[in-house]
Amino acid sequence: MRIVNNIAQQALLHFISNCCHAQDWTALKPLGLSRRQALKIGSLSQFECNILGDLSGCFSSFRLNFSRLRACIERVQKLLKQNSLSGAFCREADLFLHLCHYITNLYRDNQRDLLCEIGISPVQAEYISLMPFAVMQGTARHFWDFATVEIDQTHMERAIDSASSIALWIRQCTQLIQAGAPRDLMTRYYGMSCELYAEAREMHGRQTRGRPRMLSDDTQELLYAEFIRQYQHYGETQIDPLRQPGFFLALYDAMEQRVSLREIWRLVQQWVRGDFQYKQVKRREMI
């Protein structure tokens, strides 16, 4: 079984974020990041940070010098026997703990190639996996003596932007579900399977009740005017408006949430399938 989630990459992002919040810029020096780049990661929400962690393999990597690591471990073991190991705070402890956890998972699942990418052999990975927790904590204080983290800053900037965009898209899809969006809308435009749609509705306690009502002509006219406005707004960005969950949320909010998304969706389908272009031209002529 291949390890999909690299918890060490997630821990790296949390390390950067924690350093930012503590304004510990010295601890960030080994990463080679500017203060602006670090603050950009530090400003992410937990949701965005989790998504960025899934993308972080494209811009960051860990490398270990095992001979230096082993020397540090042996030094710490001697200090522990002599009861002379200080208990000073170490910001890298969590980072090293998760890296060791990741290495242990790779060793357990026979991921030799991924171990090689970190710079260690299966035998060395076994040695790390058997390290006592107390030794691990003490060794973490020398983290930058045996570990290197390489970051491609250009790819990192792109990944941060992508993570923010993905997080927004997911949140808006969730808001659509919470607001009672119909299955056809979510499956047709946002790639949600029927099973996932049902699970999401159950999670958010949504139940379908009755058929969509027929809206009054005045309400339809107001909704259509907002539809045109939103459609033209998204058209300026050359993005298909209907494939942006924010488009339908904007319609829903513009009607002060008094018109359900099922009712909005029924009318939008009619406008797109039928006389949308005709009405749009006529409205422009009237203006």
Coordinates of C-alpha atoms in Angstrom, one line a residue:
M1 CA 0.0 0.0 0.0
R2 CA 1.4 3.4 -1.0
I3 CA 1.5 6.2 1.5
V4 CA -0.5 9.0 0.1
N5 CA -0.5 11.6 2.8
N6 CA 3.0 12.8 3.7
I7 CA 2.6 13.9 7.3
A8 CA 6.1 15.4 7.3
Q9 CA 5.1 17.8 4.6
Q10 CA 2.1 18.9 6.7
A11 CA 4.3 19.3 9.7
L12 CA 6.6 21.5 7.7
L13 CA 3.8 23.9 6.9
H14 CA 2.7 23.9 10.6
F15 CA 6.4 24.6 11.5
I16 CA 6.5 27.6 9.2
S17 CA 3.1 28.9 10.4
N18 CA 4.1 28.5 14.1
C19 CA 7.3 30.4 13.5
C20 CA 5.3 33.2 11.8
H21 CA 2.9 33.5 14.7
A22 CA 5.7 33.6 17.2
Q23 CA 7.7 35.9 14.9
D24 CA 10.6 33.5 15.2
W25 CA 12.4 34.5 12.0
T26 CA 15.7 32.9 13.1
A27 CA 14.1 29.4 13.1
L28 CA 13.0 29.9 9.5
K29 CA 16.5 30.8 8.2
P30 CA 17.5 27.2 7.2
L31 CA 14.5 27.1 4.8
G32 CA 15.6 30.1 2.8
L33 CA 12.2 31.6 2.8
S34 CA 11.6 35.4 2.8
R35 CA 9.5 36.8 5.6
R36 CA 6.8 37.6 3.0
Q37 CA 6.6 34.0 1.8
A38 CA 6.5 32.6 5.3
L39 CA 3.7 35.1 6.3
K40 CA 1.7 34.0 3.2
I41 CA 1.7 30.4 4.5
G42 CA 1.1 31.6 8.1
S43 CA -2.0 33.5 7.0
L44 CA -3.7 30.3 5.5
S45 CA -6.6 28.7 7.3
Q46 CA -6.3 25.2 8.6
F47 CA -8.4 24.0 5.7
E48 CA -6.2 25.8 3.1
C49 CA -3.1 24.5 4.9
N50 CA -4.4 20.9 4.7
I51 CA -4.9 21.3 0.9
L52 CA -1.5 22.9 0.5
G53 CA 0.0 19.9 2.4
D54 CA -1.4 17.6 -0.3
L55 CA 0.4 19.8 -2.9
S56 CA 3.6 20.3 -1.0
G57 CA 5.4 17.4 -2.6
C58 CA 5.7 19.4 -5.8
F59 CA 7.7 22.2 -4.1
S60 CA 9.5 20.8 -1.0
S61 CA 11.5 17.7 -0.1
F62 CA 13.4 16.3 2.9
R63 CA 16.9 14.9 2.8
L64 CA 18.7 13.3 5.7
N65 CA 22.4 12.7 6.3
F66 CA 22.2 9.5 8.2
S67 CA 25.8 9.4 9.5
R68 CA 25.3 12.8 11.1
L69 CA 21.9 11.7 12.4
R70 CA 23.3 8.6 14.0
A71 CA 26.1 10.7 15.6
C72 CA 23.5 13.0 17.1
I73 CA 21.4 10.1 18.4
E74 CA 24.4 8.4 20.0
R75 CA 25.4 11.7 21.7
V76 CA 21.8 12.2 23.0
Q77 CA 21.8 8.6 24.3
K78 CA 24.9 9.2 26.4
L79 CA 23.5 12.4 27.8
L80 CA 20.3 10.6 28.8
K81 CA 22.3 7.9 30.6
Q82 CA 24.2 10.7 32.5
N83 CA 20.9 12.5 33.2
S84 CA 22.5 15.6 31.8
L85 CA 20.1 16.3 28.9
S86 CA 18.5 19.7 29.3
G87 CA 14.8 20.1 28.7
A88 CA 14.9 23.3 26.7
F89 CA 12.1 24.0 24.3
C90 CA 12.7 22.9 20.7
R91 CA 10.5 24.2 17.9
E92 CA 11.8 21.5 15.5
A93 CA 10.6 18.7 17.8
D94 CA 7.2 18.3 16.1
L95 CA 8.8 18.5 12.7
F96 CA 11.3 15.8 13.4
L97 CA 8.6 13.6 15.2
H98 CA 6.4 13.7 12.1
L99 CA 9.4 13.0 9.7
C100 CA 10.3 10.0 11.8
H101 CA 6.6 8.9 11.8
Y102 CA 6.6 9.2 8.0
I103 CA 9.8 7.2 7.6
T104 CA 8.4 4.5 9.8
N105 CA 5.3 4.3 7.7
L106 CA 7.4 4.0 4.5
Y107 CA 9.5 1.3 6.1
R108 CA 6.4 -0.6 7.3
D109 CA 4.9 -0.4 3.8
N110 CA 8.1 -1.4 1.9
Q111 CA 8.3 2.0 0.1
R112 CA 12.0 1.7 -0.8
D113 CA 11.9 4.3 -3.6
L114 CA 10.4 6.9 -1.3
L115 CA 13.0 6.2 1.4
C116 CA 15.7 6.7 -1.2
E117 CA 14.3 10.1 -2.0
I118 CA 14.9 11.1 1.6
G119 CA 18.4 9.7 1.4
I120 CA 18.2 6.6 3.6
S121 CA 18.1 2.9 3.1
P122 CA 15.6 0.4 4.5
V123 CA 18.1 -0.6 7.2
Q124 CA 18.6 3.0 8.2
A125 CA 14.8 3.5 8.2
E126 CA 14.5 0.5 10.6
Y127 CA 17.1 2.1 12.9
I128 CA 15.0 5.4 12.9
S129 CA 11.8 3.5 13.5
L130 CA 13.3 1.9 16.7
M131 CA 14.4 5.2 18.2
P132 CA 13.0 5.7 21.7
F133 CA 10.8 8.8 22.0
A134 CA 13.0 10.5 24.6
V135 CA 16.0 10.1 22.2
M136 CA 13.9 11.5 19.4
Q137 CA 13.1 14.6 21.4
G138 CA 16.7 15.3 22.3
T139 CA 17.9 14.6 18.8
A140 CA 15.4 17.1 17.4
R141 CA 17.4 20.0 18.9
H142 CA 20.1 19.2 16.3
F143 CA 17.7 18.9 13.4
W144 CA 19.4 21.2 11.0
D145 CA 22.8 19.4 11.6
F146 CA 21.5 16.3 9.8
A147 CA 18.4 17.4 7.8
T148 CA 17.9 19.6 4.8
V149 CA 14.6 20.9 3.5
E150 CA 14.7 22.0 -0.2
I151 CA 11.9 24.4 -1.3
D152 CA 11.2 25.5 -4.9
Q153 CA 9.9 29.0 -4.1
T154 CA 8.3 29.5 -7.5
H155 CA 6.3 26.2 -7.3
M156 CA 5.5 27.0 -3.7
E157 CA 3.9 30.4 -4.6
R158 CA 1.8 28.6 -7.3
A159 CA 0.8 25.9 -4.9
I160 CA -0.4 28.4 -2.3
D161 CA -2.6 30.2 -4.8
S162 CA -4.0 26.8 -6.0
A163 CA -4.7 25.7 -2.4
S164 CA -6.6 28.9 -1.7
S165 CA -8.6 28.5 -4.9
I166 CA -9.4 24.9 -4.2
A167 CA -10.4 25.6 -0.6
L168 CA -12.8 28.4 -1.8
W169 CA -14.3 26.1 -4.4
I170 CA -14.9 23.3 -1.9
R171 CA -16.4 25.7 0.7
Q172 CA -18.7 27.2 -1.9
C173 CA -19.9 23.7 -3.0
T174 CA -20.5 22.9 0.7
Q175 CA -22.5 26.1 1.1
L176 CA -24.6 25.1 -1.9
I177 CA -25.3 21.7 -0.3
Q178 CA -26.2 23.4 3.0
A179 CA -28.6 25.7 1.1
G180 CA -30.3 22.8 -0.5
A181 CA -28.8 22.7 -4.0
P182 CA -30.4 20.0 -6.2
R183 CA -28.5 16.9 -7.2
D184 CA -28.6 17.6 -10.9
L185 CA -26.8 20.9 -10.4
M186 CA -24.1 19.4 -8.2
T187 CA -23.5 16.4 -10.5
R188 CA -23.6 18.2 -13.8
Y189 CA -21.4 21.1 -13.0
Y190 CA -19.3 20.2 -10.0
G191 CA -18.4 16.6 -10.6
M192 CA -20.2 15.3 -7.5
S193 CA -21.3 11.7 -7.7
C194 CA -24.8 10.8 -6.6
E195 CA -23.4 8.9 -3.7
L196 CA -21.2 11.8 -2.5
Y197 CA -24.2 14.1 -2.9
A198 CA -26.4 12.0 -0.7
E199 CA -23.7 11.7 1.9
A200 CA -23.1 15.4 1.9
R201 CA -26.8 16.2 2.3
E202 CA -27.1 13.7 5.1
M203 CA -24.0 15.2 6.8
H204 CA -25.6 18.7 6.7
G205 CA -29.1 17.5 7.6
R206 CA -30.7 18.6 4.3
Q207 CA -34.0 17.0 3.2
T208 CA -35.9 17.6 0.0
R209 CA -39.5 18.7 0.5
G210 CA -42.0 18.8 -2.3
R211 CA -41.7 20.2 -5.8
P212 CA -40.1 23.6 -6.6
R213 CA -42.9 26.2 -6.5
M214 CA -43.8 28.5 -9.4
L215 CA -42.4 31.9 -8.8
S216 CA -44.3 35.1 -9.5
D217 CA -43.5 37.0 -12.7
D218 CA -42.0 39.9 -10.6
T219 CA -39.7 37.5 -8.7
Q220 CA -38.7 35.8 -11.9
E221 CA -37.9 39.1 -13.4
L222 CA -35.7 40.2 -10.5
L223 CA -34.0 36.8 -10.5
Y224 CA -33.4 37.1 -14.3
A225 CA -31.9 40.5 -14.0
E226 CA -29.4 39.2 -11.3
F227 CA -28.7 36.2 -13.5
I228 CA -27.7 38.5 -16.4
R229 CA -25.6 40.6 -14.1
Q230 CA -23.7 37.7 -12.6
Y231 CA -23.4 36.0 -16.0
Q232 CA -21.8 39.1 -17.5
H233 CA -19.5 39.6 -14.5
Y234 CA -18.1 36.1 -14.8
G235 CA -18.0 36.4 -18.6
E236 CA -15.4 39.2 -18.2
T237 CA -13.1 36.6 -16.7
Q238 CA -13.7 34.1 -19.5
I239 CA -14.8 31.5 -16.9
D240 CA -18.0 29.5 -17.5
P241 CA -20.3 31.0 -14.9
L242 CA -22.4 27.9 -14.4
R243 CA -19.3 26.0 -13.4
Q244 CA -18.5 28.4 -10.6
P245 CA -20.4 27.6 -7.3
G246 CA -20.1 31.2 -6.4
F247 CA -22.4 32.1 -9.3
F248 CA -25.3 30.2 -7.8
L249 CA -24.5 31.4 -4.3
A250 CA -24.6 35.0 -5.6
L251 CA -28.1 34.4 -7.1
Y252 CA -29.2 32.8 -3.9
D253 CA -27.9 35.7 -1.7
A254 CA -29.2 38.4 -4.1
M255 CA -32.7 37.0 -3.6
E256 CA -32.1 37.2 0.2
Q257 CA -32.3 33.4 0.3
R258 CA -36.1 33.6 -0.1
V259 CA -35.9 31.7 -3.4
S260 CA -34.6 28.2 -3.0
L261 CA -31.7 26.9 -5.1
R262 CA -34.0 24.2 -6.6
E263 CA -36.2 27.0 -7.9
I264 CA -33.3 29.0 -9.1
W265 CA -31.9 25.9 -10.9
R266 CA -35.2 25.1 -12.6
L267 CA -35.3 28.6 -14.1
V268 CA -31.6 28.8 -15.0
Q269 CA -32.0 25.6 -17.0
Q270 CA -34.9 27.1 -19.0
W271 CA -32.9 30.3 -19.7
V272 CA -29.8 28.4 -20.8
R273 CA -31.7 25.8 -22.9
G274 CA -34.2 28.2 -24.5
D275 CA -34.5 31.9 -25.0
F276 CA -31.6 33.1 -22.8
Q277 CA -29.8 34.8 -25.7
Y278 CA -33.1 36.3 -27.0
K279 CA -34.1 37.8 -23.6
Q280 CA -30.6 39.1 -23.1
V281 CA -30.6 40.9 -26.5
K282 CA -34.1 42.3 -25.8
R283 CA -33.2 43.5 -22.4
R284 CA -30.2 45.4 -23.9
E285 CA -32.4 47.0 -26.5
M286 CA -34.8 48.1 -23.8
I287 CA -32.0 49.7 -21.8

